[in-house]
Coordinates of C-alpha atoms in Angstrom, one line a residue:
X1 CA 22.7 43.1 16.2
X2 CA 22.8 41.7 19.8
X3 CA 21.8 44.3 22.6
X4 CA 24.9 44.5 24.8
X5 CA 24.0 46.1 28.5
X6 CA 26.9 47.1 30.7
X7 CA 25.8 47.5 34.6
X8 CA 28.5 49.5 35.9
X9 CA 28.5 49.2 39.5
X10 CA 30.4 51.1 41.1
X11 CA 28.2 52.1 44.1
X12 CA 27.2 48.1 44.6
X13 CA 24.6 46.6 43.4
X14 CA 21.0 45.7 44.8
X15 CA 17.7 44.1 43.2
X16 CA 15.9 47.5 43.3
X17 CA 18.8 49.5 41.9
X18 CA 18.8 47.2 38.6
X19 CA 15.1 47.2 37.8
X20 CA 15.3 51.5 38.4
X21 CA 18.3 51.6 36.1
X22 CA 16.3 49.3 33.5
X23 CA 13.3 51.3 33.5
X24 CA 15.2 54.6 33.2
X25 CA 17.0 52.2 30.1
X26 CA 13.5 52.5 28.7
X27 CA 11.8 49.3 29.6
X28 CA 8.1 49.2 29.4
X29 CA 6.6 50.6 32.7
X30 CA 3.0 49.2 31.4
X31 CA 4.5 45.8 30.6
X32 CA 6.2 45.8 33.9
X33 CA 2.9 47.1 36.1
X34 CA 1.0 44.5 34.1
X35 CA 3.3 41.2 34.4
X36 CA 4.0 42.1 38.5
X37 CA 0.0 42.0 38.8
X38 CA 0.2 38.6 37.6
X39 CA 2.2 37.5 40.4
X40 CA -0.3 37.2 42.9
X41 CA 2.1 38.5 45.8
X42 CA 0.0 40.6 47.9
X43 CA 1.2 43.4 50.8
X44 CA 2.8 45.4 48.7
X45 CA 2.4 48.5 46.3
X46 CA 5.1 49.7 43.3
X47 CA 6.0 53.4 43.0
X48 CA 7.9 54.8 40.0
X49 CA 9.4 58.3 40.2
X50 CA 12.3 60.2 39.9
X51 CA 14.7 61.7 42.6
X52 CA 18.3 63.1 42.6
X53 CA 21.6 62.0 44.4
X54 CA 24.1 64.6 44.7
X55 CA 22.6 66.3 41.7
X56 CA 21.7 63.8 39.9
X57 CA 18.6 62.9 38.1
X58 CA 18.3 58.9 38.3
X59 CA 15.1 56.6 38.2
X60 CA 13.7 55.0 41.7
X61 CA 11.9 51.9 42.0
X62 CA 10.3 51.0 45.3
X63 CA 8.8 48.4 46.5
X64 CA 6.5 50.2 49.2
X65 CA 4.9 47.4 51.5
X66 CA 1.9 47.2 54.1
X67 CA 2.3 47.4 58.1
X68 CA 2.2 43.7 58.4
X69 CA 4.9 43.0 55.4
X70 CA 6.7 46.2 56.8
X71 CA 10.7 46.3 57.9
X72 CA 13.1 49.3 58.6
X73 CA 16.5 48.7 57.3
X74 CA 17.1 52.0 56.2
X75 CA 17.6 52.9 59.5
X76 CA 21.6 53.2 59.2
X77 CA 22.4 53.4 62.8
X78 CA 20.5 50.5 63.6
X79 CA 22.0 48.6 60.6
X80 CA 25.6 49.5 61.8
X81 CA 25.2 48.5 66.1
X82 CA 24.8 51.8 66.6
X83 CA 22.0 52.1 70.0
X84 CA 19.8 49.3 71.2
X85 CA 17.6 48.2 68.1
X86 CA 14.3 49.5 70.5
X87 CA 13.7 52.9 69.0
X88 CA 11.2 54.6 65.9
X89 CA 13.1 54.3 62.4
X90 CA 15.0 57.5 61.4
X91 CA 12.3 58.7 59.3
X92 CA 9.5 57.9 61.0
X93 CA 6.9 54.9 59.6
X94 CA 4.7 56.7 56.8
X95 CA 5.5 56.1 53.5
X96 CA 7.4 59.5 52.0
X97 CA 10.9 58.4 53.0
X98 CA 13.1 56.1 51.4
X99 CA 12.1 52.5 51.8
X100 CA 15.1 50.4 51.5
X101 CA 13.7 47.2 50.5
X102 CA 15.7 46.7 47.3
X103 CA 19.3 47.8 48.8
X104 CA 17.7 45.0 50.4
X105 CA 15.8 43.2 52.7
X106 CA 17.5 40.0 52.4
X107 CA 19.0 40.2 55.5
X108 CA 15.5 41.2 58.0
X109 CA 17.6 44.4 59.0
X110 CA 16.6 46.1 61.4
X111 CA 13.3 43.9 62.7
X112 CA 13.5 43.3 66.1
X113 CA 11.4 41.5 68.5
X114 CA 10.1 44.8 69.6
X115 CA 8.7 46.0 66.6
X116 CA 8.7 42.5 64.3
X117 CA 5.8 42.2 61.5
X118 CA 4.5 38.9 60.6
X119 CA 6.3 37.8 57.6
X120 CA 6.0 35.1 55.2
X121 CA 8.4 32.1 54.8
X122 CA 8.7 30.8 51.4
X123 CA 10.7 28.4 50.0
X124 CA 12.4 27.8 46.5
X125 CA 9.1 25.7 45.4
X126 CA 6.9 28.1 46.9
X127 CA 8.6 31.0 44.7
X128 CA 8.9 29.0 41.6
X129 CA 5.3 28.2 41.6
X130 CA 4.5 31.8 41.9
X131 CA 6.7 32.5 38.9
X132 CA 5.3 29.3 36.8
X133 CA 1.9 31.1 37.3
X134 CA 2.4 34.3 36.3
X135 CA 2.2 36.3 32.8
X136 CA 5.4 36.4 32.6
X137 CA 7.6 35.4 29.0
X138 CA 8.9 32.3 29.0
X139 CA 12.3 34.0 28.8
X140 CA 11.5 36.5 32.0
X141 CA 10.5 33.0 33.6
X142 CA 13.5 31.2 33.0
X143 CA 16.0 34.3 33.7
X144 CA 14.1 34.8 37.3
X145 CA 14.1 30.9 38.3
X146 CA 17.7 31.4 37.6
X147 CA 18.1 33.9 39.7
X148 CA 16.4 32.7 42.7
X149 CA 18.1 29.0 42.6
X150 CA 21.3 30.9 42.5
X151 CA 20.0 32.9 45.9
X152 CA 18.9 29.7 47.0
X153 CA 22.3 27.8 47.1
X154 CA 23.7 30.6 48.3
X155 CA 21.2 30.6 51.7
X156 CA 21.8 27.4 51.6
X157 CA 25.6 27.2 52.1
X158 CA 25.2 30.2 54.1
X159 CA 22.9 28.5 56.8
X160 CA 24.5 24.4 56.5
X161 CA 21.5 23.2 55.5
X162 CA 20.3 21.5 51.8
X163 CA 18.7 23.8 49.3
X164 CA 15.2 22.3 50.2
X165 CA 15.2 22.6 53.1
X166 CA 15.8 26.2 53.3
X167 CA 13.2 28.5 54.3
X168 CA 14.2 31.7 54.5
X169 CA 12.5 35.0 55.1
X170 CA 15.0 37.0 52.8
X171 CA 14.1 35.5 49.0
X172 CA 10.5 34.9 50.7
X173 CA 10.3 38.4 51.4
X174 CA 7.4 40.3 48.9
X175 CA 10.0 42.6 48.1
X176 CA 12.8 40.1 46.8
X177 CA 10.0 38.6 44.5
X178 CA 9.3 41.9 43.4
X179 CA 12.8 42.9 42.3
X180 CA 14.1 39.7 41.1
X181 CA 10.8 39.3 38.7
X182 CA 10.8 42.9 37.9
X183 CA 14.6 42.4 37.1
X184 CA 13.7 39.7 34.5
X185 CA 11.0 41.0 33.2
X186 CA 12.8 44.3 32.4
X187 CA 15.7 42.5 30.9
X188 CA 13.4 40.3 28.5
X189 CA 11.3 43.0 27.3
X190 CA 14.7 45.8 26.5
X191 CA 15.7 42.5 24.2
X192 CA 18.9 42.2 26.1
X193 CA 21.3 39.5 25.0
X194 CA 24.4 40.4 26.6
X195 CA 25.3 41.7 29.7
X196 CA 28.8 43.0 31.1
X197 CA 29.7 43.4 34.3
X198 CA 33.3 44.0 35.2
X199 CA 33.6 44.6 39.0
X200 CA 31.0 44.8 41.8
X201 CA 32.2 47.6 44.1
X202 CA 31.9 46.1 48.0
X203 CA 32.2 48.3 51.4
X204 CA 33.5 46.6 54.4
X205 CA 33.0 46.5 58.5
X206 CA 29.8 45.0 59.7
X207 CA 25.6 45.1 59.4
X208 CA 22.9 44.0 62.0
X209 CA 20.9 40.9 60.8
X210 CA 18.4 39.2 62.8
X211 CA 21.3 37.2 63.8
X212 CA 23.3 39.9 65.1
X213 CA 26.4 41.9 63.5
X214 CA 27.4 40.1 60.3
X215 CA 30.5 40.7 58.1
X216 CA 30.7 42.7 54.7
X217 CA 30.5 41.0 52.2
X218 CA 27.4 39.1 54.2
X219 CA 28.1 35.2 53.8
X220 CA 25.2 35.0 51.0
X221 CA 27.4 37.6 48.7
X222 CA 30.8 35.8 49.5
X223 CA 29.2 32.5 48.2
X224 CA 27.3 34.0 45.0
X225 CA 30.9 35.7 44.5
X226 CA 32.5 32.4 44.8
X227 CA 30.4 29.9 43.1
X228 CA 30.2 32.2 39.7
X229 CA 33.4 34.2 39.9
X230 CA 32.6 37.4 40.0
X231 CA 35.1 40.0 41.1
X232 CA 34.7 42.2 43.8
X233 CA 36.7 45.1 44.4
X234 CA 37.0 46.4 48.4
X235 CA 36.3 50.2 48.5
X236 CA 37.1 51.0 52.0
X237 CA 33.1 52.3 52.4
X238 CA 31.7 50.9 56.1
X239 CA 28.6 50.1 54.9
X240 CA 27.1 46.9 52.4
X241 CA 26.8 47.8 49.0
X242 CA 26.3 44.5 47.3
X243 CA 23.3 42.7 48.5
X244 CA 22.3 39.0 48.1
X245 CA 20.2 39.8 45.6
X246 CA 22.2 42.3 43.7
X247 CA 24.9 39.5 43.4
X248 CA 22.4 36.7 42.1
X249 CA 20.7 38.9 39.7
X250 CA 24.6 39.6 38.6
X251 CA 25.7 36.3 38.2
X252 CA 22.7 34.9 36.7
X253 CA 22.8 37.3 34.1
X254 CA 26.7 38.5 33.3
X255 CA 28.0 37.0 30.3
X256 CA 31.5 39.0 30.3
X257 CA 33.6 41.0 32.3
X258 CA 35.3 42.5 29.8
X259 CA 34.4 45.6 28.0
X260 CA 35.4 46.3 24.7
X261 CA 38.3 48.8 24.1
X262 CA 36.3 51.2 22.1
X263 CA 32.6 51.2 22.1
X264 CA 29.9 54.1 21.5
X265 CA 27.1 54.4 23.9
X266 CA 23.3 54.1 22.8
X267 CA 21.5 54.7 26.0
X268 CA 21.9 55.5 29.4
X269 CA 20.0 54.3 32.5
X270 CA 20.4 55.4 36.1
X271 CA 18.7 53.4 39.4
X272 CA 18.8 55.0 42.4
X273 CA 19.2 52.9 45.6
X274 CA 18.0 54.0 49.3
X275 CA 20.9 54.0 51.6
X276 CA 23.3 56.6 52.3
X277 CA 27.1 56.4 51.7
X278 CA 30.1 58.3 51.2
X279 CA 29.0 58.0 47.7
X280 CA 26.1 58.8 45.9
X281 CA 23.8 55.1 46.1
X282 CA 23.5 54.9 42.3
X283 CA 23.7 52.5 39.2
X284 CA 24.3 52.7 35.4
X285 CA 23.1 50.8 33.0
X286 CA 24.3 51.6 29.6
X287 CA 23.2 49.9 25.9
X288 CA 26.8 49.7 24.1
X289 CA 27.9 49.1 20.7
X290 CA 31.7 48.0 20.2
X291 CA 33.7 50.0 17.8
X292 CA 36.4 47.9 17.0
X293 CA 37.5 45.0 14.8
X294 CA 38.2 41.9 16.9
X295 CA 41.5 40.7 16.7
X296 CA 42.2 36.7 17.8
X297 CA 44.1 34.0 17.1
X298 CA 44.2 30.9 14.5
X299 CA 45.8 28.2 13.4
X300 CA 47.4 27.5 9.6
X301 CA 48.0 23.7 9.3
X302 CA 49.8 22.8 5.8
X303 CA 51.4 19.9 3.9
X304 CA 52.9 18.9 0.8
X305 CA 51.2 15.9 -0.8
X306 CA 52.7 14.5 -3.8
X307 CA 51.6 10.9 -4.0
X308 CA 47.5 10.8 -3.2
X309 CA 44.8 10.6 -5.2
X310 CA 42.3 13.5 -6.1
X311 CA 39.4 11.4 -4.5
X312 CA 41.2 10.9 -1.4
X313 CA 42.0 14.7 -1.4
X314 CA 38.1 15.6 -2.1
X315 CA 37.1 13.3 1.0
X316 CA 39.9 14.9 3.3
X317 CA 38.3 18.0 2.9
X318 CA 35.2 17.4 3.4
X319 CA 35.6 15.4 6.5
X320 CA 37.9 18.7 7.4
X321 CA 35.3 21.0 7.5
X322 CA 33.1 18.5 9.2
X323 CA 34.8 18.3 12.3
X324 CA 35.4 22.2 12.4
X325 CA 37.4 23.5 10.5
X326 CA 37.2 27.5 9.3
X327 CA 38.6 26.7 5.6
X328 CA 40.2 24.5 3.5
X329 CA 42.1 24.6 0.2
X330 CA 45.0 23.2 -2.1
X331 CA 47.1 24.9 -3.6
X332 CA 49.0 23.6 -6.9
X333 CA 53.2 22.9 -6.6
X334 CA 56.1 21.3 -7.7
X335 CA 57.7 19.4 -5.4
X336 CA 61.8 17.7 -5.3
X337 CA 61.9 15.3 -8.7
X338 CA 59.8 17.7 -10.5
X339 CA 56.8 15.9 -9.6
X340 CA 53.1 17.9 -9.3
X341 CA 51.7 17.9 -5.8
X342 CA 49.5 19.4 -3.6
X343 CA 49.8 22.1 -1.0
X344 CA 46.7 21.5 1.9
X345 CA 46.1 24.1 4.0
X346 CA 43.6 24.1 7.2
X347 CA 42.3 27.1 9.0
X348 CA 41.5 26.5 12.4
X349 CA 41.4 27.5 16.1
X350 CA 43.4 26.2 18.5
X351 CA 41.6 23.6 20.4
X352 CA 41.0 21.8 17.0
X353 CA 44.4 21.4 15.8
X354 CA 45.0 18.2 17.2
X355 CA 41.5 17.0 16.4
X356 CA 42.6 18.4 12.3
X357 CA 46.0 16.6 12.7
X358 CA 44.5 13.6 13.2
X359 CA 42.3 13.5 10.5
X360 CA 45.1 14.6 7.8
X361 CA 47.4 12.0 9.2
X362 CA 44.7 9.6 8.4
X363 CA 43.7 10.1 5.1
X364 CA 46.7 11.2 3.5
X365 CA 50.0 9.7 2.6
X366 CA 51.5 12.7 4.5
X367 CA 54.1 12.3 7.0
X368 CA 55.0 15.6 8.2
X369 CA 52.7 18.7 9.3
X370 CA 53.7 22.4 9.5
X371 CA 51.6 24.3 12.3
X372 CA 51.6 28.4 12.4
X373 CA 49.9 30.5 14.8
X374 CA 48.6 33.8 13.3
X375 CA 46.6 36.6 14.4
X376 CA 44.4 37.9 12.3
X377 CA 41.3 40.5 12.7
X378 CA 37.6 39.8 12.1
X379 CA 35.0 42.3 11.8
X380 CA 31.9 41.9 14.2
X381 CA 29.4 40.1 12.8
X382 CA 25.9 38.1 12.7
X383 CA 23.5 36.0 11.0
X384 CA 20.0 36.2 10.6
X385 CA 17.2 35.5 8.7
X386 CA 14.7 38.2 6.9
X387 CA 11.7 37.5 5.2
X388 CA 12.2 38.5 1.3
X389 CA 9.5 39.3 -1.0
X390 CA 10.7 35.8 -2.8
X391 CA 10.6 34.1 0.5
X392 CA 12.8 33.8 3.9
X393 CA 16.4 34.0 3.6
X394 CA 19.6 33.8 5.8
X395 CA 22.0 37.1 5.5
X396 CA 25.6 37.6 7.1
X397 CA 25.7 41.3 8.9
X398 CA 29.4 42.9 9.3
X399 CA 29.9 46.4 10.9
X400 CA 32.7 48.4 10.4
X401 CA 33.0 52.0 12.5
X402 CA 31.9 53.8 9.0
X403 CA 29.1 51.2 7.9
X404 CA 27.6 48.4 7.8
X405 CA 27.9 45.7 4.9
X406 CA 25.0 42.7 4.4
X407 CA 26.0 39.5 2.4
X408 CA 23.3 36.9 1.2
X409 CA 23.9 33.3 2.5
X410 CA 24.5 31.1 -0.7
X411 CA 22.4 28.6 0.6
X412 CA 19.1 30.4 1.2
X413 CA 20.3 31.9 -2.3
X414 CA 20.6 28.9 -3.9
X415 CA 17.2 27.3 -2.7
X416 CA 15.5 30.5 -3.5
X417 CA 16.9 30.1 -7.3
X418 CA 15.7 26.6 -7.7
X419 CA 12.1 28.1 -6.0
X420 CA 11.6 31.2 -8.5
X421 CA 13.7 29.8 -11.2
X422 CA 15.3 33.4 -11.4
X423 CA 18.9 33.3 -11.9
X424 CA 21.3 32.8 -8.8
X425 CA 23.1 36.4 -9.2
X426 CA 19.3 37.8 -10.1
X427 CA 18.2 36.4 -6.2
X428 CA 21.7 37.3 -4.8
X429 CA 21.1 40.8 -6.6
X430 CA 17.5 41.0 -5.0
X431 CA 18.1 39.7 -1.5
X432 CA 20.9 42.0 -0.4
X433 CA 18.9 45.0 -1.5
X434 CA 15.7 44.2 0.7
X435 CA 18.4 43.5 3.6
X436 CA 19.9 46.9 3.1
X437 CA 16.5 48.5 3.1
X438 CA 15.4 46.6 6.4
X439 CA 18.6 46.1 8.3
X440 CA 19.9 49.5 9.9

């Protein structure tokens, strides 16, 4: 069964916020220690550990970086024009506060030209190169590329200027790298598949850049949000909740905003992130299972043929299911003058009915086609394939609330017959009770 996540974001969403919630999901720490090593990014360190926000136990990842890598956005004054920018960060400049690097740095908040570090300017090639060469999967690869071309563009639009040309100190940062790889790495190795993410919860007013006061959303967000379509809702908060990168990592990875009416919950993750709000700076991450039975919509196509021949029927068919269709099947009748005939009908979706039409216009003697729409309901399902004690095989999985019924595909049935010579019903038999022992 596909691992569904749903990131439910109703405090924002940042880079460092995901990969704590994903970790807290039960992603491997080791793996993820391991594969960051590989990255070759220097001036930084990773600490792990658990703190509470109004109460409540959540998971904090932090990116803790050197002197010379070093900025202070978690200064919130500063961030929000409040005094001149020249002045010691709120918590002072050791290490036991909280860095905000992951609610993020995208921006260079708070780095003035009293207090600036040397920081390194990468570019989209730069980063991909770093991510070609590490340990990570090919998946994690692929999912992280994604991610930064999406923050790329959105620089990019942001600043006028063509995506190669961009260099920008925000995805070059150590910690952007960080998140965004720890992100995918986290995602790959929890086996996720798909991911829903309804809303992105967004404050308002304005936050210091190195450019000056900015606007929430920050131009970077408003074009992620644009370009992929994700749907922000305006909480009233003064304050930036969704970051540049919290809004790539969400479009690269979202495949629905909708949740399921009912679902059960498997696990729970929270991330912590490091600024302070009206509300508690936290994330959920939760591994669902829908309980219902999906209801959609199809398409019965029928006719009455009375004057075409068998063959003709047999090839109608075929080239019926060929192009798509979900069944097909005649039905005996009698027809005006008593003569025998044919019913066809043709299950199908909608966008093929036209395509179907066409066909049975072709290669029948029909003139006339009736067209219903029907709603029907389908149990949740998949295929995959097991490996048997007669060999592999493909199996059909459908849940219901109550349990959870395995059919044999009649194809890797069939071959494995003509393999074993056992009987078909013997491998049929044989096949769905290994399934049942295996599949849970």
């Amino acid at each position: 069964m596909s691992r569904t996540l749903y990131m439910e974001c109703g405090s924002g969403i940042s880079g460092d916020m995901v990969v704590a919630a994903l970790l807290d999901l039960g992603a491997d720490e080791k793996v993820l220690r391991d594969t960051l090593d590989s990255l070759h990014v220097s001036g930084h360190r990773i600490e792990i550990s658990r703190v509470s926000k109004n109460g409540l136990d959540a998971c904090d990842f932090r990116v803790i970086l050197d002197e010379e890598h070093e900025n202070h956005d978690h200064d919130m004054a500063y961030l929000h024009g409040h005094g001149d920018g020249i002045h010691e960060p709120v918590h002072g400049h050791n290490h036991s506060h909280e860095h905000t690097h992951g609610h993020d740095n995208e921006h260079n908040h708070g780095e003035t030209a009293a207090h600036s570090h040397t920081h390194e300017h990468r570019n989209l090639t730069d980063i991909l190169s770093i991510i070609g060469d590490s340990a990570m999967t090919e998946a994690a690869k692929k999912c992280a590329v994604h991610i930064f071309e999406i923050l790329a563009q959105a620089e990019a639009k942001a600043h006028g200027v063509p995506v190669e040309e961009v260099h920008f100190h925000e995805v070059g940062a150590v910690d952007s790298i960080i998140d965004i790889a720890a992100t995918a790495v986290c995602l790959d190795n929890l086996g996720i598949e798909e991911v829903i993410i309804p809303v992105l919860n967004e404050g308002s007013g304005y936050i210091r850049c190195q450019h000056g006061m900015i606007p929430v959303p920050v131009p970077a967000v408003s074009a992620i949000v644009q370009a992929y379509a994700l749907t922000l809702h305006m909480t009233g908060i003064e304050g930036e909740l969704v970051t540049p990168t919290g809004a790539a990592i969400a479009a690269a990875v979202r495949t629905s905003e909708k949740l399921p009416d009912k679902f059960t919950i498997q696990r729970t993750g929270t991330g912590a992130g490091k600024r302070s709000y009206e509300r508690p700076s936290l994330l959920r991450a939760m591994l669902i299972e829908s309980r219902e039975i999906e209801e959609d919509c199809i398409y019965k196509l029928e006719t009455n043929i009375d004057d075409c021949t068998g063959e003709a029927l047999g090839y109608v068919m075929q080239r019926l299911l060929e192009a798509g269709a979900r069944d097909v099947h005649y039905m005996p009748v009698f027809m005006k003058k008593n003569r025998p005939a044919y019913q066809l009908n043709v299950i199908c979706s909608e966008k093929d009915v036209e395509k179907m039409e066409e066909i049975i216009f072709m290669e029948t003697t029909t003139i006339g086609i009736r067209r219903q729409k029907m709603e029907r309901s389908v149990l949740k399902r998949e295929t995959k394939e097991i490996e048997t004690s007669l060999g592999k095989a493909g199996i059909k999985i459908c849940r219901l609330p109550s349990r959870t019924r395995i059919y044999p595909e009649y194809e890797s049935v069939a071959q494995l017959s003509r393999k074993t010579g056992l009987s078909w019903q013997e491998v049929y038999e044989l096949v769905g009770r290994e399934a049942r022992d295996r599949v849970q």
